[in-house]
Amino acid sequence: MSPRAGLDEKMSSLEAETVPVDSLGLAPIVAEQPEQEVKRPPLQIVWRNVVLMVALHISAIYGLYLLPQAKLKTLVWTLVLYWLSGIGITAGAHRLWSHRSYKAKLPLRILLALLNSLAFQNDVIEWARDHRVHHKYSETDADPHNAKRGFFFAHIGWLMVRKHSDVKKKGQQLDISDLLDDPVLRFQRKFYLPSVVLFCFVVPTVVPVYFWGEDIITAYIICALFRYCAILNATWLVNSLAHLWGMKPYDIRINPSENSLVATVAMGEGFHNYHHTFPQDYSTAEFKWFLNFSTLFIDIFAFFGLAYDRKSMPKSVVEKRRQRTGDKSEMALRKKE
Ligand code: ST9
Ligand code: ZN
Ligand code: ZN
């Protein structure tokens, strides 16, 4: 056997070992489900959610109108809250708890759970359960935000209707014992509602009023409602836009795509073709800090020893996968090395 063939074999076995990842049972099931043939039960609209979402978006538009009259410190505070709540989702619910792509010591887990309540996107156990089923059954009826049902459904519509029975059926087959065993997550679940009221709404409003005399309505609309609505939409863009448009340098056979616009607003989570191909990588992207504040955050905490065991894909494995399943027409756009 030539040395090259030996190397290829070694790399194939490495790839087989690491891709698709299945330590969390996330290996994608590629389901043949041509969209035009799918018959679904009628949608059961949850009007409470429709009303709340419409009200939130109207308040956020009013927040846009109020922006010019807010104090500069209030705007900076809003940006800080956006980043912090984003971290609660990206470094917390997503990379740590859904994918276990790195480990975190107790103080960091507590911080991430608090930041997660600031983001108010369901408690981490529920978020991670939905996300694991999303990876395993991507673009099927068992995917909570199945992008084959269109942009609107994948973006926000799925939160306004009862879930497809497949989501519940397949979701219940997943092992989430690691989530239920984490005392920090059990605590967050137990006190979820008060923690959201406090961190998502009260603290963001009280700080600007108390410390620099901002008007209370301006503070509430901008720092709580507008910021919450912005971070929700940034997150949802990963499910909608990054599942429908963008390049596919790693796997042309799947919908998730590389989308720099989404990566920018979602703090590094828009490199979705990479992420669905290598879900075990803590950076959710090939290039570590490029448009990826969440990776920088994890790396800073790793420097202080609070984050550890960060999983990364070897460059050779990524390259081999790109050659095997990537979109060859994108090769020319590859990063010059
Ligand atoms: C929000 C979440 O916005 C956003 C998540 C986005 C994910 C993005 C992922 C992208 C990648 C990461 C990128 C991060 C980027 C971040 C960027 C930051 C800058 N498995 O749910 P129920 C069963 S939340 C197994 O009520 P319905 C289970 O028995 C926004 N079983 O279903 C459950 O009971 P329990 C704020 C499951 O009645 C029971 O069914 N929140 C599963 O159909 C009932 O569950 C909202 O808007 C499963 N997966 O209602 C609330 N699912 O839980 C929205 C369910 O006790 N949610 N079961 O075990 C709801 O109101 C409802 O869930 C519903 C469905 C109406 C949507
Ligand atoms: Zn993921
Ligand atoms: Zn996805």
Tab-separated table of C-alpha atoms and ligand atoms in Angstrom:
chain	number	residue	atom	x	y	z
A	1	MET	CA	0.000	0.000	0.000
A	2	SER	CA	1.348	3.458	-0.903
A	3	PRO	CA	1.912	5.916	1.947
A	4	ARG	CA	-0.817	8.134	0.428
A	5	ALA	CA	-3.357	5.291	0.407
A	6	GLY	CA	-2.417	4.507	3.988
A	7	LEU	CA	-2.985	8.140	4.940
A	8	ASP	CA	-6.343	8.215	3.158
A	9	GLU	CA	-7.433	5.121	4.974
A	10	LYS	CA	-6.388	6.619	8.292
A	11	MET	CA	-8.235	9.836	7.521
A	12	SER	CA	-11.343	7.918	6.439
A	13	SER	CA	-11.365	6.043	9.682
A	14	LEU	CA	-10.841	9.295	11.597
A	15	GLU	CA	-13.724	10.815	9.712
A	16	ALA	CA	-15.860	7.777	10.337
A	17	GLU	CA	-14.967	8.074	13.990
A	18	THR	CA	-15.899	11.700	14.245
A	19	VAL	CA	-18.396	12.399	11.481
A	20	PRO	CA	-21.268	12.153	11.815
A	21	VAL	CA	-21.039	12.597	15.549
A	22	ASP	CA	-23.248	10.288	17.489
A	23	SER	CA	-22.135	10.423	21.070
A	24	LEU	CA	-25.287	12.490	21.568
A	25	GLY	CA	-27.320	10.530	19.056
A	26	LEU	CA	-27.176	13.435	16.645
A	27	ALA	CA	-26.167	11.554	13.526
A	28	PRO	CA	-28.538	12.948	10.923
A	29	ILE	CA	-31.182	10.648	9.534
A	30	VAL	CA	-31.418	11.447	5.843
A	31	ALA	CA	-35.106	10.969	5.189
A	32	GLU	CA	-36.553	10.698	1.723
A	33	GLN	CA	-39.540	12.985	2.065
A	34	PRO	CA	-40.298	14.821	-1.181
A	35	GLU	CA	-42.146	17.968	-0.073
A	36	GLN	CA	-44.993	17.853	-2.611
A	37	GLU	CA	-46.083	14.402	-1.393
A	38	VAL	CA	-46.167	15.204	2.302
A	39	LYS	CA	-49.672	15.197	3.815
A	40	ARG	CA	-49.848	16.878	7.204
A	41	PRO	CA	-52.682	17.223	9.709
A	42	PRO	CA	-54.250	20.720	9.722
A	43	LEU	CA	-52.231	23.345	11.588
A	44	GLN	CA	-53.361	23.958	15.152
A	45	ILE	CA	-52.650	27.643	15.628
A	46	VAL	CA	-51.795	28.765	19.168
A	47	TRP	CA	-53.418	32.205	19.170
A	48	ARG	CA	-51.844	33.220	22.478
A	49	ASN	CA	-48.409	32.938	20.861
A	50	VAL	CA	-49.536	34.762	17.709
A	51	VAL	CA	-50.842	37.686	19.759
A	52	LEU	CA	-47.705	37.816	21.941
A	53	MET	CA	-45.347	37.678	18.957
A	54	VAL	CA	-47.267	40.395	17.091
A	55	ALA	CA	-47.290	42.568	20.225
A	56	LEU	CA	-43.565	42.032	20.736
A	57	HIS	CA	-42.759	43.011	17.143
A	58	ILE	CA	-44.952	46.122	17.314
A	59	SER	CA	-43.182	47.143	20.544
A	60	ALA	CA	-39.819	46.539	18.893
A	61	ILE	CA	-40.766	48.798	15.982
A	62	TYR	CA	-41.762	51.453	18.510
A	63	GLY	CA	-38.341	50.831	20.109
A	64	LEU	CA	-36.698	51.658	16.770
A	65	TYR	CA	-38.617	54.935	16.733
A	66	LEU	CA	-37.434	55.691	20.287
A	67	LEU	CA	-33.753	54.948	19.548
A	68	PRO	CA	-32.774	58.541	18.577
A	69	GLN	CA	-34.077	59.948	21.860
A	70	ALA	CA	-32.360	57.382	24.085
A	71	LYS	CA	-29.154	58.262	25.941
A	72	LEU	CA	-25.896	56.967	24.477
A	73	LYS	CA	-25.297	54.838	27.582
A	74	THR	CA	-28.704	53.207	27.066
A	75	LEU	CA	-27.726	52.247	23.519
A	76	VAL	CA	-24.408	50.802	24.678
A	77	TRP	CA	-26.232	48.895	27.444
A	78	THR	CA	-28.656	47.483	24.843
A	79	LEU	CA	-25.737	46.262	22.723
A	80	VAL	CA	-24.093	44.673	25.775
A	81	LEU	CA	-27.368	42.920	26.649
A	82	TYR	CA	-27.641	41.682	23.057
A	83	TRP	CA	-24.170	40.129	23.280
A	84	LEU	CA	-24.731	38.670	26.726
A	85	SER	CA	-28.073	37.090	25.860
A	86	GLY	CA	-26.562	35.837	22.601
A	87	ILE	CA	-23.800	34.145	24.575
A	88	GLY	CA	-26.448	32.470	26.759
A	89	ILE	CA	-27.732	30.825	23.587
A	90	THR	CA	-24.567	30.232	21.538
A	91	ALA	CA	-21.976	29.283	24.168
A	92	GLY	CA	-24.631	27.960	26.573
A	93	ALA	CA	-27.745	26.249	25.203
A	94	HIS	CA	-26.172	25.488	21.843
A	95	ARG	CA	-22.472	24.619	22.008
A	96	LEU	CA	-22.237	23.474	25.621
A	97	TRP	CA	-25.556	21.840	26.418
A	98	SER	CA	-27.018	20.736	23.063
A	99	HIS	CA	-23.769	19.515	21.537
A	100	ARG	CA	-21.401	19.025	24.484
A	101	SER	CA	-18.701	20.409	22.203
A	102	TYR	CA	-16.728	21.622	25.228
A	103	LYS	CA	-16.974	21.309	28.982
A	104	ALA	CA	-17.549	24.079	31.509
A	105	LYS	CA	-16.852	24.280	35.234
A	106	LEU	CA	-19.668	25.149	37.630
A	107	PRO	CA	-19.168	28.955	37.783
A	108	LEU	CA	-19.263	29.191	33.983
A	109	ARG	CA	-22.310	26.917	33.799
A	110	ILE	CA	-24.101	29.137	36.313
A	111	LEU	CA	-23.166	32.273	34.360
A	112	LEU	CA	-24.354	30.703	31.084
A	113	ALA	CA	-27.670	29.640	32.643
A	114	LEU	CA	-28.251	33.212	33.878
A	115	LEU	CA	-27.416	34.625	30.458
A	116	ASN	CA	-29.719	32.036	28.953
A	117	SER	CA	-32.616	33.309	31.067
A	118	LEU	CA	-31.754	36.810	29.834
A	119	ALA	CA	-32.329	35.477	26.286
A	120	PHE	CA	-35.757	33.925	27.154
A	121	GLN	CA	-35.861	31.203	24.507
A	122	ASN	CA	-37.360	28.421	26.659
A	123	ASP	CA	-35.306	26.757	29.363
A	124	VAL	CA	-32.082	25.054	28.299
A	125	ILE	CA	-33.475	21.525	28.664
A	126	GLU	CA	-36.337	22.282	26.261
A	127	TRP	CA	-34.109	24.268	23.883
A	128	ALA	CA	-31.490	21.524	23.722
A	129	ARG	CA	-34.062	18.741	23.279
A	130	ASP	CA	-35.603	20.595	20.313
A	131	HIS	CA	-32.142	21.295	18.931
A	132	ARG	CA	-30.967	17.702	19.143
A	133	VAL	CA	-34.076	16.535	17.319
A	134	HIS	CA	-33.467	19.299	14.755
A	135	HIS	CA	-29.993	17.925	13.985
A	136	LYS	CA	-30.952	14.281	13.926
A	137	TYR	CA	-34.093	14.696	11.791
A	138	SER	CA	-33.179	17.872	9.890
A	139	GLU	CA	-35.708	18.951	7.238
A	140	THR	CA	-38.265	16.277	8.109
A	141	ASP	CA	-41.526	16.520	10.045
A	142	ALA	CA	-39.617	15.537	13.176
A	143	ASP	CA	-37.549	18.734	12.855
A	144	PRO	CA	-39.334	21.362	15.013
A	145	HIS	CA	-38.519	24.125	12.488
A	146	ASN	CA	-38.405	22.067	9.298
A	147	ALA	CA	-37.149	24.527	6.651
A	148	LYS	CA	-38.892	22.514	3.917
A	149	ARG	CA	-42.111	24.072	5.218
A	150	GLY	CA	-40.876	27.483	4.077
A	151	PHE	CA	-39.080	30.551	5.404
A	152	PHE	CA	-41.917	31.750	7.625
A	153	PHE	CA	-42.457	28.394	9.322
A	154	ALA	CA	-38.724	27.872	9.945
A	155	HIS	CA	-38.300	31.430	11.208
A	156	ILE	CA	-41.218	32.085	13.562
A	157	GLY	CA	-44.260	30.102	12.388
A	158	TRP	CA	-43.211	26.943	14.243
A	159	LEU	CA	-43.603	28.796	17.554
A	160	MET	CA	-47.214	29.678	16.713
A	161	VAL	CA	-48.581	26.180	16.085
A	162	ARG	CA	-48.685	22.846	17.913
A	163	LYS	CA	-45.688	20.686	17.076
A	164	HIS	CA	-45.964	17.885	14.527
A	165	SER	CA	-46.453	14.562	16.326
A	166	ASP	CA	-43.171	13.303	14.802
A	167	VAL	CA	-41.236	15.964	16.763
A	168	LYS	CA	-42.619	14.583	20.020
A	169	LYS	CA	-42.343	10.927	18.987
A	170	LYS	CA	-38.749	11.133	17.737
A	171	GLY	CA	-37.741	13.614	20.433
A	172	GLN	CA	-38.823	11.204	23.128
A	173	GLN	CA	-36.449	8.599	21.714
A	174	LEU	CA	-33.446	10.862	22.287
A	175	ASP	CA	-31.328	10.559	25.388
A	176	ILE	CA	-31.437	13.819	27.330
A	177	SER	CA	-30.367	12.322	30.653
A	178	ASP	CA	-27.195	14.456	30.631
A	179	LEU	CA	-29.385	17.585	30.612
A	180	LEU	CA	-31.731	16.323	33.322
A	181	ASP	CA	-28.727	15.322	35.455
A	182	ASP	CA	-27.170	18.803	35.422
A	183	PRO	CA	-28.172	20.523	38.689
A	184	VAL	CA	-27.686	23.954	37.108
A	185	LEU	CA	-30.258	23.117	34.419
A	186	ARG	CA	-32.672	21.613	36.911
A	187	PHE	CA	-32.400	24.789	38.973
A	188	GLN	CA	-32.902	26.978	35.893
A	189	ARG	CA	-36.003	24.970	34.933
A	190	LYS	CA	-37.453	25.182	38.430
A	191	PHE	CA	-37.089	28.971	38.598
A	192	TYR	CA	-37.375	29.679	34.878
A	193	LEU	CA	-40.260	32.138	34.934
A	194	PRO	CA	-38.962	34.364	37.781
A	195	SER	CA	-35.455	34.238	36.271
A	196	VAL	CA	-36.804	35.451	32.920
A	197	VAL	CA	-38.852	38.226	34.497
A	198	LEU	CA	-35.793	39.352	36.432
A	199	PHE	CA	-33.012	38.994	33.838
A	200	CYS	CA	-34.849	39.561	30.549
A	201	PHE	CA	-37.147	42.391	31.634
A	202	VAL	CA	-36.499	43.915	35.096
A	203	VAL	CA	-32.674	44.229	35.229
A	204	PRO	CA	-32.372	45.579	31.631
A	205	THR	CA	-34.932	48.292	32.476
A	206	VAL	CA	-33.859	49.203	36.007
A	207	VAL	CA	-30.124	49.641	35.294
A	208	PRO	CA	-30.466	52.615	32.868
A	209	VAL	CA	-33.188	54.255	34.971
A	210	TYR	CA	-31.219	53.953	38.228
A	211	PHE	CA	-27.665	54.587	37.014
A	212	TRP	CA	-28.045	57.295	34.357
A	213	GLY	CA	-31.607	58.517	34.698
A	214	GLU	CA	-33.084	57.101	31.508
A	215	ASP	CA	-36.832	57.417	31.042
A	216	ILE	CA	-38.444	54.188	32.278
A	217	ILE	CA	-40.618	53.609	29.182
A	218	THR	CA	-37.664	54.218	26.844
A	219	ALA	CA	-35.532	51.818	28.895
A	220	TYR	CA	-38.205	49.113	28.945
A	221	ILE	CA	-39.076	49.335	25.255
A	222	ILE	CA	-35.475	49.523	23.988
A	223	CYS	CA	-33.391	47.519	26.473
A	224	ALA	CA	-35.972	44.819	27.175
A	225	LEU	CA	-38.441	44.475	24.289
A	226	PHE	CA	-36.491	45.751	21.268
A	227	ARG	CA	-33.323	43.890	22.325
A	228	TYR	CA	-35.282	40.684	23.044
A	229	CYS	CA	-37.014	40.858	19.666
A	230	ALA	CA	-33.683	41.507	17.898
A	231	ILE	CA	-31.931	38.536	19.466
A	232	LEU	CA	-34.907	36.270	18.738
A	233	ASN	CA	-34.859	37.213	15.067
A	234	ALA	CA	-31.078	36.787	14.876
A	235	THR	CA	-31.464	33.286	16.307
A	236	TRP	CA	-34.377	32.406	14.044
A	237	LEU	CA	-32.376	33.503	10.971
A	238	VAL	CA	-30.142	30.480	11.579
A	239	ASN	CA	-33.201	28.240	11.152
A	240	SER	CA	-34.647	30.134	8.198
A	241	LEU	CA	-32.071	32.026	6.127
A	242	ALA	CA	-29.078	29.790	6.892
A	243	HIS	CA	-31.176	26.707	6.063
A	244	LEU	CA	-32.292	28.137	2.730
A	245	TRP	CA	-29.559	30.342	1.259
A	246	GLY	CA	-25.772	30.271	1.139
A	247	MET	CA	-22.790	28.230	0.038
A	248	LYS	CA	-22.278	24.560	0.814
A	249	PRO	CA	-18.516	23.953	0.799
A	250	TYR	CA	-18.631	20.975	3.170
A	251	ASP	CA	-21.736	19.012	2.194
A	252	ILE	CA	-23.805	19.814	-0.838
A	253	ARG	CA	-26.400	17.177	0.051
A	254	ILE	CA	-27.871	19.097	2.995
A	255	ASN	CA	-29.810	22.373	3.189
A	256	PRO	CA	-27.850	24.223	5.908
A	257	SER	CA	-25.538	26.781	4.310
A	258	GLU	CA	-22.711	29.180	5.045
A	259	ASN	CA	-24.232	32.605	5.540
A	260	SER	CA	-21.970	35.454	6.675
A	261	LEU	CA	-24.846	37.847	7.283
A	262	VAL	CA	-26.423	35.384	9.697
A	263	ALA	CA	-23.023	34.676	11.279
A	264	THR	CA	-22.605	38.405	11.957
A	265	VAL	CA	-25.929	38.912	13.731
A	266	ALA	CA	-25.907	35.461	15.369
A	267	MET	CA	-22.418	35.823	16.842
A	268	GLY	CA	-20.750	33.116	14.776
A	269	GLU	CA	-23.675	30.746	14.237
A	270	GLY	CA	-24.263	31.314	10.531
A	271	PHE	CA	-21.673	28.861	9.209
A	272	HIS	CA	-24.391	26.304	9.179
A	273	ASN	CA	-23.164	23.979	6.432
A	274	TYR	CA	-20.039	23.416	8.510
A	275	HIS	CA	-22.027	23.075	11.727
A	276	HIS	CA	-24.438	20.427	10.406
A	277	THR	CA	-21.493	18.563	8.877
A	278	PHE	CA	-19.324	18.728	12.005
A	279	PRO	CA	-21.730	19.398	14.907
A	280	GLN	CA	-19.142	18.339	17.462
A	281	ASP	CA	-16.839	21.336	16.749
A	282	TYR	CA	-17.083	23.901	19.579
A	283	SER	CA	-16.505	26.747	17.131
A	284	THR	CA	-19.441	25.805	14.814
A	285	ALA	CA	-17.193	27.048	11.996
A	286	GLU	CA	-13.912	26.221	10.304
A	287	PHE	CA	-12.290	29.586	11.019
A	288	LYS	CA	-12.215	30.159	14.762
A	289	TRP	CA	-12.679	33.857	15.535
A	290	PHE	CA	-13.848	35.080	12.134
A	291	LEU	CA	-17.258	36.759	12.796
A	292	ASN	CA	-17.419	34.435	15.763
A	293	PHE	CA	-17.506	36.283	19.078
A	294	SER	CA	-18.908	33.142	20.750
A	295	THR	CA	-15.719	31.178	20.059
A	296	LEU	CA	-13.628	34.058	21.413
A	297	PHE	CA	-15.776	34.039	24.560
A	298	ILE	CA	-15.244	30.282	25.083
A	299	ASP	CA	-11.509	30.652	24.412
A	300	ILE	CA	-11.190	33.444	26.973
A	301	PHE	CA	-12.869	31.244	29.587
A	302	ALA	CA	-10.629	28.355	28.533
A	303	PHE	CA	-7.619	30.603	29.197
A	304	PHE	CA	-8.824	30.952	32.787
A	305	GLY	CA	-9.500	27.210	33.039
A	306	LEU	CA	-13.280	27.472	33.266
A	307	ALA	CA	-13.891	25.990	29.804
A	308	TYR	CA	-11.992	22.891	28.732
A	309	ASP	CA	-12.023	19.870	26.424
A	310	ARG	CA	-12.893	22.012	23.411
A	311	LYS	CA	-13.512	19.685	20.473
A	312	SER	CA	-12.193	20.756	17.062
A	313	MET	CA	-12.100	18.988	13.737
A	314	PRO	CA	-8.589	18.284	12.387
A	315	LYS	CA	-7.941	20.349	9.248
A	316	SER	CA	-7.171	17.174	7.280
A	317	VAL	CA	-10.594	15.715	8.094
A	318	VAL	CA	-12.359	18.909	7.076
A	319	GLU	CA	-10.410	19.023	3.817
A	320	LYS	CA	-11.164	15.405	3.003
A	321	ARG	CA	-14.835	15.871	3.685
A	322	ARG	CA	-14.854	18.990	1.533
A	323	GLN	CA	-13.323	17.013	-1.322
A	324	ARG	CA	-15.774	14.161	-0.886
A	325	THR	CA	-19.111	15.928	-0.360
A	326	GLY	CA	-18.507	19.686	-0.716
A	327	ASP	CA	-19.775	21.877	-3.524
A	328	LYS	CA	-16.858	21.753	-5.955
A	329	SER	CA	-17.860	25.018	-7.615
A	330	GLU	CA	-17.170	26.734	-4.300
A	331	MET	CA	-13.613	25.448	-4.210
A	332	ALA	CA	-12.337	28.563	-5.964
A	333	LEU	CA	-13.681	30.666	-3.116
A	334	ARG	CA	-11.786	28.667	-0.539
A	335	LYS	CA	-9.635	30.548	1.872
A	336	LYS	CA	-6.156	30.964	0.378
A	337	GLU	CA	-3.770	29.105	2.630
B	1	ST9	C1	-37.455	30.491	20.874
B	1	ST9	C2	-36.649	29.283	20.664
B	1	ST9	O1	-37.399	31.451	20.183
B	1	ST9	C3	-35.685	29.514	19.550
B	1	ST9	C4	-34.893	28.295	19.272
B	1	ST9	C5	-34.094	28.489	18.045
B	1	ST9	C6	-33.196	27.363	17.750
B	1	ST9	C7	-32.141	27.824	16.809
B	1	ST9	C8	-31.176	26.783	16.464
B	1	ST9	C9	-30.141	27.332	15.529
B	1	ST9	C10	-28.742	26.906	15.811
B	1	ST9	C11	-28.160	27.615	16.950
B	1	ST9	C12	-27.932	29.022	16.680
B	1	ST9	C13	-28.010	29.910	17.861
B	1	ST9	C14	-27.924	31.335	17.423
B	1	ST9	C15	-28.039	32.327	18.515
B	1	ST9	C16	-27.786	33.664	18.054
B	1	ST9	C17	-27.736	34.661	19.091
B	1	ST9	C18	-27.221	36.024	18.648
B	1	ST9	N1	-38.901	16.084	22.067
B	1	ST9	O2	-43.706	22.384	23.321
B	1	ST9	P1	-45.003	21.742	23.727
B	1	ST9	C19	-43.551	16.796	24.037
B	1	ST9	S1	-38.534	30.462	22.231
B	1	ST9	C20	-39.639	15.286	22.836
B	1	ST9	O3	-45.907	22.532	24.621
B	1	ST9	P2	-47.068	21.873	21.729
B	1	ST9	C21	-43.213	16.799	25.523
B	1	ST9	O4	-43.844	15.720	26.164
B	1	ST9	C22	-39.279	32.017	22.217
B	1	ST9	N2	-40.864	15.628	23.291
B	1	ST9	O5	-45.765	21.275	22.403
B	1	ST9	C23	-43.816	18.122	25.941
B	1	ST9	O6	-44.016	18.196	27.306
B	1	ST9	P3	-42.763	18.567	28.267
B	1	ST9	C24	-40.173	32.211	23.422
B	1	ST9	C25	-41.333	16.820	22.949
B	1	ST9	O7	-48.253	21.749	22.589
B	1	ST9	C26	-45.122	18.127	25.169
B	1	ST9	O8	-44.765	17.537	23.907
B	1	ST9	N3	-41.006	31.072	23.687
B	1	ST9	C27	-40.611	17.708	22.151
B	1	ST9	O9	-47.138	21.260	20.385
B	1	ST9	C28	-45.710	19.495	24.944
B	1	ST9	O10	-44.669	20.349	24.414
B	1	ST9	C29	-42.122	30.800	23.006
B	1	ST9	O11	-42.491	31.485	22.100
B	1	ST9	C30	-39.330	17.296	21.702
B	1	ST9	N4	-38.551	18.085	20.929
B	1	ST9	O12	-46.766	23.444	21.614
B	1	ST9	C31	-42.858	29.561	23.472
B	1	ST9	N5	-41.319	18.822	21.996
B	1	ST9	O13	-42.086	19.767	27.685
B	1	ST9	C32	-43.026	28.762	22.306
B	1	ST9	C33	-42.459	18.638	22.675
B	1	ST9	O14	-43.389	18.810	29.566
B	1	ST9	N6	-43.462	27.428	22.567
B	1	ST9	N7	-42.478	17.415	23.243
B	1	ST9	O15	-41.862	17.389	28.246
B	1	ST9	C34	-44.745	27.013	22.732
B	1	ST9	O16	-45.638	27.778	23.072
B	1	ST9	C35	-45.030	25.588	22.406
B	1	ST9	O17	-43.843	24.847	22.468
B	1	ST9	C36	-45.625	25.416	20.958
B	1	ST9	C37	-45.862	23.943	20.686
B	1	ST9	C38	-46.938	26.152	20.847
B	1	ST9	C39	-44.671	25.956	19.896
B	2	ZN	ZN	-26.460	22.774	16.516
B	3	ZN	ZN	-29.791	23.879	11.621
